[in-house]
Amino acid sequence: MSTEPPAASDPSWWRRNRWPVLALAVLLPGTMILTTSSEWFDYQNSLYSHAVTVPDGESAVYGGVEFRVDNTVLVRGGTEGGDELELDPGMDLIVAILEVTPGDEPIDSCNLTISATSPEHPERRTWNANVDLPRKFPPTGDSQTTCSDSEGKPYRLVVAATVPGGATETASWVDIEKLGLAPDYLALELSPSGISSASTSDEMSSSATSAARPDDLRQKSNATASRLMRTGSTSRSMRKPIG
Amino acid sequence: MSALTVVAALVATVVVYGITPHGDDINAPFNVRGNIGDVLTGRTLTGSVTSVRLASSIDATAADSDWTGETTGTWVVVEADIAARFEPSSLYRPTLTIGDTTYYATERLSLVTLDDGSVRPGISSAGVILFEVANDQLQSADAAKAEIGINSSFQSILDSRLVTEVDLTSLRVEANLAVSRPEERVL
């Protein structure tokens, strides 16, 4: 009579399948990431999602063109200057004057917006520039209102927007987007110290309202722009070119 | 054990199929629902439908338009007060849904209706949106649960949409309803 040794118990399901299950746990997410990451990055790179912020008074090269904020004016609605421009009470008009120096590959078009934050709205909000302006916003004279090739010559670029009153209290920027340079866009900081609500707006509005003839209006508008240029910041530095 | 695993897998399949979207629902908007007067806030827009009226014709002379809005159906005139939240936005093809039928806002009266322009952050635009609707639809039971959809992106694919529910059966039809251009106010 012989006795057989007891049969070893079968290994558990987990012990038998753990390696395939672990492999699936790694391979399934890995496959998802590999197959979708290209589209995801293409999509992200098509958005203007990366702000290259430029401190007020400094310059930056974007798409081969040098931009610098020379001065900023804020006109408040409900004030004398605002009334002369027929700016609605409760609204602010922000006007930035940029110095633009074209490079070898001049930008002949761009998207201009003004963005800002305030204590009530700490998230960044954006308004299209140079549309929906007050009815008596003065002509910009020789200054441009959009990016221009200008035959390679430096020019002034006026960027203006009507925004809710107080919308720019914390910070504000001129944003410049150029096709083909996404995801980078230029965010030129408008310093609060460069914003005034009294004399400069008076000059601006009076230049528009007191002129009797279109030529006078243009000359006075240019004179106002010149004064704004003279009172602007003079600090200047070059940043790493973008685009 | 294996039979139990198969049953569990089948049940899981049915559950997953049941709770995941199919067909057009895959690209459906994320609706933010409310009633007339409710301020609704989506990803891009915030605002409310302030009133809904019915009219047999539209008088747009107050909006400097000599267009006369005659129709073989009925005009559903939606007054709304809408602002953008973070960046300028358009009201892209507002909709009026009655049962299975969806009407897009009319394009017959240009430059006067709210959906012709853009809205800005912090600045609300109050104006009208016009829908030209068949009379039999207005008399259907579904008209008591009509939905006005306002969105800012193309067909509101995978984006938020402000949906206001309205009972159109309780409204009388006015003979000649005057409309004006949108007006802005700071929020």
mmCIF file with all atom_site columns, C-alpha atoms in Angstrom, chain A residues 12-195:
data_model
loop_
_atom_site.group_PDB
_atom_site.id
_atom_site.type_symbol
_atom_site.label_atom_id
_atom_site.label_alt_id
_atom_site.label_comp_id
_atom_site.label_asym_id
_atom_site.label_entity_id
_atom_site.label_seq_id
_atom_site.pdbx_PDB_ins_code
_atom_site.Cartn_x
_atom_site.Cartn_y
_atom_site.Cartn_z
_atom_site.occupancy
_atom_site.B_iso_or_equiv
_atom_site.pdbx_formal_charge
_atom_site.auth_seq_id
_atom_site.auth_comp_id
_atom_site.auth_asym_id
_atom_site.auth_atom_id
_atom_site.pdbx_PDB_model_num
ATOM 1   C CA . SER A 1 12  ? -4.979  31.842  -7.780  1.00 0.00 ? 12  SER A CA 1
ATOM 2   C CA . TRP A 1 13  ? -6.485  33.711  -10.786 1.00 0.00 ? 13  TRP A CA 1
ATOM 3   C CA . TRP A 1 14  ? -4.500  36.830  -9.951  1.00 0.00 ? 14  TRP A CA 1
ATOM 4   C CA . ARG A 1 15  ? -1.269  34.866  -9.679  1.00 0.00 ? 15  ARG A CA 1
ATOM 5   C CA . ARG A 1 16  ? -1.889  33.281  -13.073 1.00 0.00 ? 16  ARG A CA 1
ATOM 6   C CA . ASN A 1 17  ? -2.937  36.535  -14.832 1.00 0.00 ? 17  ASN A CA 1
ATOM 7   C CA . ARG A 1 18  ? -1.132  39.318  -13.033 1.00 0.00 ? 18  ARG A CA 1
ATOM 8   C CA . TRP A 1 19  ? 1.442   39.995  -15.741 1.00 0.00 ? 19  TRP A CA 1
ATOM 9   C CA . PRO A 1 20  ? -1.031  40.275  -18.622 1.00 0.00 ? 20  PRO A CA 1
ATOM 10  C CA . VAL A 1 21  ? -3.294  42.489  -16.471 1.00 0.00 ? 21  VAL A CA 1
ATOM 11  C CA . LEU A 1 22  ? -0.418  44.764  -15.475 1.00 0.00 ? 22  LEU A CA 1
ATOM 12  C CA . ALA A 1 23  ? 0.691   44.908  -19.110 1.00 0.00 ? 23  ALA A CA 1
ATOM 13  C CA . LEU A 1 24  ? -2.830  45.971  -20.128 1.00 0.00 ? 24  LEU A CA 1
ATOM 14  C CA . ALA A 1 25  ? -2.883  48.607  -17.404 1.00 0.00 ? 25  ALA A CA 1
ATOM 15  C CA . VAL A 1 26  ? 0.253   50.121  -18.910 1.00 0.00 ? 26  VAL A CA 1
ATOM 16  C CA . LEU A 1 27  ? -0.363  49.512  -22.604 1.00 0.00 ? 27  LEU A CA 1
ATOM 17  C CA . LEU A 1 28  ? -3.964  50.766  -22.848 1.00 0.00 ? 28  LEU A CA 1
ATOM 18  C CA . PRO A 1 29  ? -3.282  54.258  -21.456 1.00 0.00 ? 29  PRO A CA 1
ATOM 19  C CA . GLY A 1 30  ? 0.018   54.304  -23.337 1.00 0.00 ? 30  GLY A CA 1
ATOM 20  C CA . THR A 1 31  ? -1.721  53.567  -26.620 1.00 0.00 ? 31  THR A CA 1
ATOM 21  C CA . MET A 1 32  ? -4.314  56.280  -25.932 1.00 0.00 ? 32  MET A CA 1
ATOM 22  C CA . ILE A 1 33  ? -1.593  58.823  -25.202 1.00 0.00 ? 33  ILE A CA 1
ATOM 23  C CA . LEU A 1 34  ? 0.478   57.853  -28.232 1.00 0.00 ? 34  LEU A CA 1
ATOM 24  C CA . THR A 1 35  ? -2.448  58.017  -30.654 1.00 0.00 ? 35  THR A CA 1
ATOM 25  C CA . THR A 1 36  ? -3.912  61.308  -29.398 1.00 0.00 ? 36  THR A CA 1
ATOM 26  C CA . SER A 1 37  ? -0.891  63.295  -28.220 1.00 0.00 ? 37  SER A CA 1
ATOM 27  C CA . SER A 1 38  ? -0.004  64.495  -31.707 1.00 0.00 ? 38  SER A CA 1
ATOM 28  C CA . GLU A 1 39  ? -3.481  65.956  -32.296 1.00 0.00 ? 39  GLU A CA 1
ATOM 29  C CA . TRP A 1 40  ? -3.521  67.395  -28.795 1.00 0.00 ? 40  TRP A CA 1
ATOM 30  C CA . PHE A 1 41  ? -0.235  69.220  -29.235 1.00 0.00 ? 41  PHE A CA 1
ATOM 31  C CA . ASP A 1 42  ? -1.229  70.393  -32.736 1.00 0.00 ? 42  ASP A CA 1
ATOM 32  C CA . TYR A 1 43  ? -4.440  71.821  -31.280 1.00 0.00 ? 43  TYR A CA 1
ATOM 33  C CA . GLN A 1 44  ? -2.659  73.489  -28.389 1.00 0.00 ? 44  GLN A CA 1
ATOM 34  C CA . ASN A 1 45  ? -0.085  74.985  -30.716 1.00 0.00 ? 45  ASN A CA 1
ATOM 35  C CA . SER A 1 46  ? -2.844  76.437  -32.909 1.00 0.00 ? 46  SER A CA 1
ATOM 36  C CA . LEU A 1 47  ? -4.127  78.538  -29.988 1.00 0.00 ? 47  LEU A CA 1
ATOM 37  C CA . TYR A 1 48  ? -2.572  81.808  -28.915 1.00 0.00 ? 48  TYR A CA 1
ATOM 38  C CA . SER A 1 49  ? -2.041  80.442  -25.436 1.00 0.00 ? 49  SER A CA 1
ATOM 39  C CA . HIS A 1 50  ? 1.469   81.561  -24.545 1.00 0.00 ? 50  HIS A CA 1
ATOM 40  C CA . ALA A 1 51  ? 1.771   85.217  -23.634 1.00 0.00 ? 51  ALA A CA 1
ATOM 41  C CA . VAL A 1 52  ? 5.182   86.767  -24.023 1.00 0.00 ? 52  VAL A CA 1
ATOM 42  C CA . THR A 1 53  ? 4.785   89.627  -21.566 1.00 0.00 ? 53  THR A CA 1
ATOM 43  C CA . VAL A 1 54  ? 6.758   92.803  -22.143 1.00 0.00 ? 54  VAL A CA 1
ATOM 44  C CA . PRO A 1 55  ? 7.078   95.325  -19.279 1.00 0.00 ? 55  PRO A CA 1
ATOM 45  C CA . ASP A 1 56  ? 5.851   98.844  -20.004 1.00 0.00 ? 56  ASP A CA 1
ATOM 46  C CA . GLY A 1 57  ? 8.449   100.925 -21.810 1.00 0.00 ? 57  GLY A CA 1
ATOM 47  C CA . GLU A 1 58  ? 10.460  97.937  -22.979 1.00 0.00 ? 58  GLU A CA 1
ATOM 48  C CA . SER A 1 59  ? 10.450  96.691  -26.517 1.00 0.00 ? 59  SER A CA 1
ATOM 49  C CA . ALA A 1 60  ? 10.129  93.236  -27.997 1.00 0.00 ? 60  ALA A CA 1
ATOM 50  C CA . VAL A 1 61  ? 10.586  91.730  -31.417 1.00 0.00 ? 61  VAL A CA 1
ATOM 51  C CA . TYR A 1 62  ? 7.657   89.618  -32.586 1.00 0.00 ? 62  TYR A CA 1
ATOM 52  C CA . GLY A 1 63  ? 7.540   88.195  -36.087 1.00 0.00 ? 63  GLY A CA 1
ATOM 53  C CA . GLY A 1 64  ? 10.592  90.252  -37.006 1.00 0.00 ? 64  GLY A CA 1
ATOM 54  C CA . VAL A 1 65  ? 8.974   93.540  -35.955 1.00 0.00 ? 65  VAL A CA 1
ATOM 55  C CA . GLU A 1 66  ? 9.895   95.592  -32.893 1.00 0.00 ? 66  GLU A CA 1
ATOM 56  C CA . PHE A 1 67  ? 6.999   96.850  -30.754 1.00 0.00 ? 67  PHE A CA 1
ATOM 57  C CA . ARG A 1 68  ? 7.120   99.262  -27.821 1.00 0.00 ? 68  ARG A CA 1
ATOM 58  C CA . VAL A 1 69  ? 4.370   101.026 -25.901 1.00 0.00 ? 69  VAL A CA 1
ATOM 59  C CA . ASP A 1 70  ? 5.160   104.707 -25.949 1.00 0.00 ? 70  ASP A CA 1
ATOM 60  C CA . ASN A 1 71  ? 2.216   106.017 -23.972 1.00 0.00 ? 71  ASN A CA 1
ATOM 61  C CA . THR A 1 72  ? -1.196  105.117 -22.654 1.00 0.00 ? 72  THR A CA 1
ATOM 62  C CA . VAL A 1 73  ? -4.209  107.311 -22.014 1.00 0.00 ? 73  VAL A CA 1
ATOM 63  C CA . LEU A 1 74  ? -7.286  106.401 -20.029 1.00 0.00 ? 74  LEU A CA 1
ATOM 64  C CA . VAL A 1 75  ? -10.426 108.501 -20.462 1.00 0.00 ? 75  VAL A CA 1
ATOM 65  C CA . ARG A 1 76  ? -13.213 107.884 -17.987 1.00 0.00 ? 76  ARG A CA 1
ATOM 66  C CA . GLY A 1 77  ? -16.852 108.121 -18.988 1.00 0.00 ? 77  GLY A CA 1
ATOM 67  C CA . GLY A 1 78  ? -18.859 110.726 -17.115 1.00 0.00 ? 78  GLY A CA 1
ATOM 68  C CA . THR A 1 79  ? -15.900 113.115 -16.981 1.00 0.00 ? 79  THR A CA 1
ATOM 69  C CA . GLU A 1 80  ? -15.503 116.219 -19.101 1.00 0.00 ? 80  GLU A CA 1
ATOM 70  C CA . GLY A 1 81  ? -13.080 114.456 -21.431 1.00 0.00 ? 81  GLY A CA 1
ATOM 71  C CA . GLY A 1 82  ? -15.383 111.472 -21.724 1.00 0.00 ? 82  GLY A CA 1
ATOM 72  C CA . ASP A 1 83  ? -18.388 113.646 -22.447 1.00 0.00 ? 83  ASP A CA 1
ATOM 73  C CA . GLU A 1 84  ? -16.540 115.448 -25.229 1.00 0.00 ? 84  GLU A CA 1
ATOM 74  C CA . LEU A 1 85  ? -15.809 112.125 -26.885 1.00 0.00 ? 85  LEU A CA 1
ATOM 75  C CA . GLU A 1 86  ? -19.423 111.044 -26.260 1.00 0.00 ? 86  GLU A CA 1
ATOM 76  C CA . LEU A 1 87  ? -18.100 108.169 -24.203 1.00 0.00 ? 87  LEU A CA 1
ATOM 77  C CA . ASP A 1 88  ? -20.920 106.469 -22.320 1.00 0.00 ? 88  ASP A CA 1
ATOM 78  C CA . PRO A 1 89  ? -20.910 107.017 -18.557 1.00 0.00 ? 89  PRO A CA 1
ATOM 79  C CA . GLY A 1 90  ? -19.702 103.882 -16.854 1.00 0.00 ? 90  GLY A CA 1
ATOM 80  C CA . MET A 1 91  ? -17.298 103.132 -19.701 1.00 0.00 ? 91  MET A CA 1
ATOM 81  C CA . ASP A 1 92  ? -13.575 103.794 -19.936 1.00 0.00 ? 92  ASP A CA 1
ATOM 82  C CA . LEU A 1 93  ? -11.652 104.442 -23.131 1.00 0.00 ? 93  LEU A CA 1
ATOM 83  C CA . ILE A 1 94  ? -8.097  103.139 -23.082 1.00 0.00 ? 94  ILE A CA 1
ATOM 84  C CA . VAL A 1 95  ? -5.728  104.256 -25.816 1.00 0.00 ? 95  VAL A CA 1
ATOM 85  C CA . ALA A 1 96  ? -2.201  102.929 -26.218 1.00 0.00 ? 96  ALA A CA 1
ATOM 86  C CA . ILE A 1 97  ? 0.245   104.380 -28.697 1.00 0.00 ? 97  ILE A CA 1
ATOM 87  C CA . LEU A 1 98  ? 2.907   101.970 -29.894 1.00 0.00 ? 98  LEU A CA 1
ATOM 88  C CA . GLU A 1 99  ? 6.153   102.578 -31.698 1.00 0.00 ? 99  GLU A CA 1
ATOM 89  C CA . VAL A 1 100 ? 6.593   99.935  -34.378 1.00 0.00 ? 100 VAL A CA 1
ATOM 90  C CA . THR A 1 101 ? 9.845   99.329  -36.205 1.00 0.00 ? 101 THR A CA 1
ATOM 91  C CA . PRO A 1 102 ? 9.519   96.849  -39.087 1.00 0.00 ? 102 PRO A CA 1
ATOM 92  C CA . GLY A 1 103 ? 12.328  94.400  -39.646 1.00 0.00 ? 103 GLY A CA 1
ATOM 93  C CA . ASP A 1 104 ? 13.368  92.319  -42.597 1.00 0.00 ? 104 ASP A CA 1
ATOM 94  C CA . GLU A 1 105 ? 10.060  90.453  -42.623 1.00 0.00 ? 105 GLU A CA 1
ATOM 95  C CA . PRO A 1 106 ? 7.449   93.086  -41.847 1.00 0.00 ? 106 PRO A CA 1
ATOM 96  C CA . ILE A 1 107 ? 4.062   92.139  -40.434 1.00 0.00 ? 107 ILE A CA 1
ATOM 97  C CA . ASP A 1 108 ? 1.308   93.422  -42.709 1.00 0.00 ? 108 ASP A CA 1
ATOM 98  C CA . SER A 1 109 ? -1.584  92.202  -40.598 1.00 0.00 ? 109 SER A CA 1
ATOM 99  C CA . CYS A 1 110 ? -2.212  91.242  -37.002 1.00 0.00 ? 110 CYS A CA 1
ATOM 100 C CA . ASN A 1 111 ? -4.979  90.859  -34.459 1.00 0.00 ? 111 ASN A CA 1
ATOM 101 C CA . LEU A 1 112 ? -4.981  93.621  -31.856 1.00 0.00 ? 112 LEU A CA 1
ATOM 102 C CA . THR A 1 113 ? -6.825  93.375  -28.560 1.00 0.00 ? 113 THR A CA 1
ATOM 103 C CA . ILE A 1 114 ? -6.657  94.978  -25.140 1.00 0.00 ? 114 ILE A CA 1
ATOM 104 C CA . SER A 1 115 ? -6.916  92.740  -22.111 1.00 0.00 ? 115 SER A CA 1
ATOM 105 C CA . ALA A 1 116 ? -7.188  93.724  -18.469 1.00 0.00 ? 116 ALA A CA 1
ATOM 106 C CA . THR A 1 117 ? -7.848  92.644  -14.923 1.00 0.00 ? 117 THR A CA 1
ATOM 107 C CA . SER A 1 118 ? -9.474  94.429  -12.009 1.00 0.00 ? 118 SER A CA 1
ATOM 108 C CA . PRO A 1 119 ? -10.221 93.594  -8.360  1.00 0.00 ? 119 PRO A CA 1
ATOM 109 C CA . GLU A 1 120 ? -13.781 92.602  -9.322  1.00 0.00 ? 120 GLU A CA 1
ATOM 110 C CA . HIS A 1 121 ? -12.570 90.568  -12.302 1.00 0.00 ? 121 HIS A CA 1
ATOM 111 C CA . PRO A 1 122 ? -9.137  89.099  -11.519 1.00 0.00 ? 122 PRO A CA 1
ATOM 112 C CA . GLU A 1 123 ? -9.451  86.777  -14.500 1.00 0.00 ? 123 GLU A CA 1
ATOM 113 C CA . ARG A 1 124 ? -8.133  88.271  -17.708 1.00 0.00 ? 124 ARG A CA 1
ATOM 114 C CA . ARG A 1 125 ? -10.804 89.764  -20.002 1.00 0.00 ? 125 ARG A CA 1
ATOM 115 C CA . THR A 1 126 ? -10.263 90.872  -23.601 1.00 0.00 ? 126 THR A CA 1
ATOM 116 C CA . TRP A 1 127 ? -11.777 93.509  -25.884 1.00 0.00 ? 127 TRP A CA 1
ATOM 117 C CA . ASN A 1 128 ? -11.241 93.958  -29.616 1.00 0.00 ? 128 ASN A CA 1
ATOM 118 C CA . ALA A 1 129 ? -9.185  97.027  -30.423 1.00 0.00 ? 129 ALA A CA 1
ATOM 119 C CA . ASN A 1 130 ? -10.224 99.916  -32.645 1.00 0.00 ? 130 ASN A CA 1
ATOM 120 C CA . VAL A 1 131 ? -13.885 98.880  -32.930 1.00 0.00 ? 131 VAL A CA 1
ATOM 121 C CA . ASP A 1 132 ? -16.914 100.164 -31.011 1.00 0.00 ? 132 ASP A CA 1
ATOM 122 C CA . LEU A 1 133 ? -15.072 103.387 -30.177 1.00 0.00 ? 133 LEU A CA 1
ATOM 123 C CA . PRO A 1 134 ? -16.862 106.560 -29.050 1.00 0.00 ? 134 PRO A CA 1
ATOM 124 C CA . ARG A 1 135 ? -18.524 108.450 -31.886 1.00 0.00 ? 135 ARG A CA 1
ATOM 125 C CA . LYS A 1 136 ? -16.168 111.413 -31.514 1.00 0.00 ? 136 LYS A CA 1
ATOM 126 C CA . PHE A 1 137 ? -12.940 109.459 -31.162 1.00 0.00 ? 137 PHE A CA 1
ATOM 127 C CA . PRO A 1 138 ? -10.458 111.683 -33.001 1.00 0.00 ? 138 PRO A CA 1
ATOM 128 C CA . PRO A 1 139 ? -8.945  110.581 -36.303 1.00 0.00 ? 139 PRO A CA 1
ATOM 129 C CA . THR A 1 140 ? -5.560  108.989 -35.805 1.00 0.00 ? 140 THR A CA 1
ATOM 130 C CA . GLY A 1 141 ? -3.844  111.059 -38.465 1.00 0.00 ? 141 GLY A CA 1
ATOM 131 C CA . ASP A 1 142 ? -0.691  109.446 -39.758 1.00 0.00 ? 142 ASP A CA 1
ATOM 132 C CA . SER A 1 143 ? -0.773  106.752 -37.109 1.00 0.00 ? 143 SER A CA 1
ATOM 133 C CA . GLN A 1 144 ? -1.889  103.273 -38.114 1.00 0.00 ? 144 GLN A CA 1
ATOM 134 C CA . THR A 1 145 ? -4.710  101.314 -36.522 1.00 0.00 ? 145 THR A CA 1
ATOM 135 C CA . THR A 1 146 ? -3.471  97.913  -37.627 1.00 0.00 ? 146 THR A CA 1
ATOM 136 C CA . CYS A 1 147 ? -0.104  96.371  -38.382 1.00 0.00 ? 147 CYS A CA 1
ATOM 137 C CA . SER A 1 148 ? 1.243   97.718  -41.634 1.00 0.00 ? 148 SER A CA 1
ATOM 138 C CA . ASP A 1 149 ? 4.217   96.913  -43.785 1.00 0.00 ? 149 ASP A CA 1
ATOM 139 C CA . SER A 1 150 ? 4.746   100.730 -44.092 1.00 0.00 ? 150 SER A CA 1
ATOM 140 C CA . GLU A 1 151 ? 7.471   100.025 -46.653 1.00 0.00 ? 151 GLU A CA 1
ATOM 141 C CA . GLY A 1 152 ? 9.825   99.156  -43.840 1.00 0.00 ? 152 GLY A CA 1
ATOM 142 C CA . LYS A 1 153 ? 9.599   102.549 -42.116 1.00 0.00 ? 153 LYS A CA 1
ATOM 143 C CA . PRO A 1 154 ? 8.865   102.943 -38.382 1.00 0.00 ? 154 PRO A CA 1
ATOM 144 C CA . TYR A 1 155 ? 5.339   104.070 -37.599 1.00 0.00 ? 155 TYR A CA 1
ATOM 145 C CA . ARG A 1 156 ? 2.959   104.724 -34.714 1.00 0.00 ? 156 ARG A CA 1
ATOM 146 C CA . LEU A 1 157 ? 0.215   102.232 -34.003 1.00 0.00 ? 157 LEU A CA 1
ATOM 147 C CA . VAL A 1 158 ? -2.884  103.366 -32.125 1.00 0.00 ? 158 VAL A CA 1
ATOM 148 C CA . VAL A 1 159 ? -4.639  100.631 -30.140 1.00 0.00 ? 159 VAL A CA 1
ATOM 149 C CA . ALA A 1 160 ? -7.863  101.733 -28.457 1.00 0.00 ? 160 ALA A CA 1
ATOM 150 C CA . ALA A 1 161 ? -10.788 99.989  -26.832 1.00 0.00 ? 161 ALA A CA 1
ATOM 151 C CA . THR A 1 162 ? -13.904 100.920 -24.910 1.00 0.00 ? 162 THR A CA 1
ATOM 152 C CA . VAL A 1 163 ? -14.088 98.869  -21.724 1.00 0.00 ? 163 VAL A CA 1
ATOM 153 C CA . PRO A 1 164 ? -16.344 98.818  -18.673 1.00 0.00 ? 164 PRO A CA 1
ATOM 154 C CA . GLY A 1 165 ? -15.408 101.447 -16.093 1.00 0.00 ? 165 GLY A CA 1
ATOM 155 C CA . GLY A 1 166 ? -12.651 100.258 -13.778 1.00 0.00 ? 166 GLY A CA 1
ATOM 156 C CA . ALA A 1 167 ? -11.919 97.178  -15.890 1.00 0.00 ? 167 ALA A CA 1
ATOM 157 C CA . THR A 1 168 ? -8.224  98.083  -16.167 1.00 0.00 ? 168 THR A CA 1
ATOM 158 C CA . GLU A 1 169 ? -7.638  98.964  -12.508 1.00 0.00 ? 169 GLU A CA 1
ATOM 159 C CA . THR A 1 170 ? -5.266  96.096  -11.700 1.00 0.00 ? 170 THR A CA 1
ATOM 160 C CA . ALA A 1 171 ? -3.395  95.556  -14.964 1.00 0.00 ? 171 ALA A CA 1
ATOM 161 C CA . SER A 1 172 ? -3.816  95.934  -18.698 1.00 0.00 ? 172 SER A CA 1
ATOM 162 C CA . TRP A 1 173 ? -2.031  94.817  -21.839 1.00 0.00 ? 173 TRP A CA 1
ATOM 163 C CA . VAL A 1 174 ? -2.049  95.317  -25.590 1.00 0.00 ? 174 VAL A CA 1
ATOM 164 C CA . ASP A 1 175 ? -2.096  91.836  -27.093 1.00 0.00 ? 175 ASP A CA 1
ATOM 165 C CA . ILE A 1 176 ? -0.725  91.249  -30.598 1.00 0.00 ? 176 ILE A CA 1
ATOM 166 C CA . GLU A 1 177 ? -1.334  88.019  -32.487 1.00 0.00 ? 177 GLU A CA 1
ATOM 167 C CA . LYS A 1 178 ? 0.199   87.255  -35.852 1.00 0.00 ? 178 LYS A CA 1
ATOM 168 C CA . LEU A 1 179 ? -0.906  84.379  -38.033 1.00 0.00 ? 179 LEU A CA 1
ATOM 169 C CA . GLY A 1 180 ? 1.683   81.619  -38.033 1.00 0.00 ? 180 GLY A CA 1
ATOM 170 C CA . LEU A 1 181 ? 3.272   82.582  -34.723 1.00 0.00 ? 181 LEU A CA 1
ATOM 171 C CA . ALA A 1 182 ? 0.902   80.670  -32.428 1.00 0.00 ? 182 ALA A CA 1
ATOM 172 C CA . PRO A 1 183 ? 1.059   79.697  -29.645 1.00 0.00 ? 183 PRO A CA 1
ATOM 173 C CA . ASP A 1 184 ? 3.120   82.802  -28.850 1.00 0.00 ? 184 ASP A CA 1
ATOM 174 C CA . TYR A 1 185 ? 1.492   86.199  -28.688 1.00 0.00 ? 185 TYR A CA 1
ATOM 175 C CA . LEU A 1 186 ? 2.868   89.483  -27.499 1.00 0.00 ? 186 LEU A CA 1
ATOM 176 C CA . ALA A 1 187 ? 1.391   91.049  -24.352 1.00 0.00 ? 187 ALA A CA 1
ATOM 177 C CA . LEU A 1 188 ? 2.683   94.591  -23.987 1.00 0.00 ? 188 LEU A CA 1
ATOM 178 C CA . GLU A 1 189 ? 2.082   95.734  -20.443 1.00 0.00 ? 189 GLU A CA 1
ATOM 179 C CA . LEU A 1 190 ? 0.380   99.092  -19.932 1.00 0.00 ? 190 LEU A CA 1
ATOM 180 C CA . SER A 1 191 ? 1.740   100.528 -16.724 1.00 0.00 ? 191 SER A CA 1
ATOM 181 C CA . PRO A 1 192 ? -0.788  102.162 -14.364 1.00 0.00 ? 192 PRO A CA 1
ATOM 182 C CA . SER A 1 193 ? 1.693   105.004 -13.955 1.00 0.00 ? 193 SER A CA 1
ATOM 183 C CA . GLY A 1 194 ? 1.325   105.704 -17.629 1.00 0.00 ? 194 GLY A CA 1
ATOM 184 C CA . ILE A 1 195 ? -2.423  106.109 -17.368 1.00 0.00 ? 195 ILE A CA 1
#
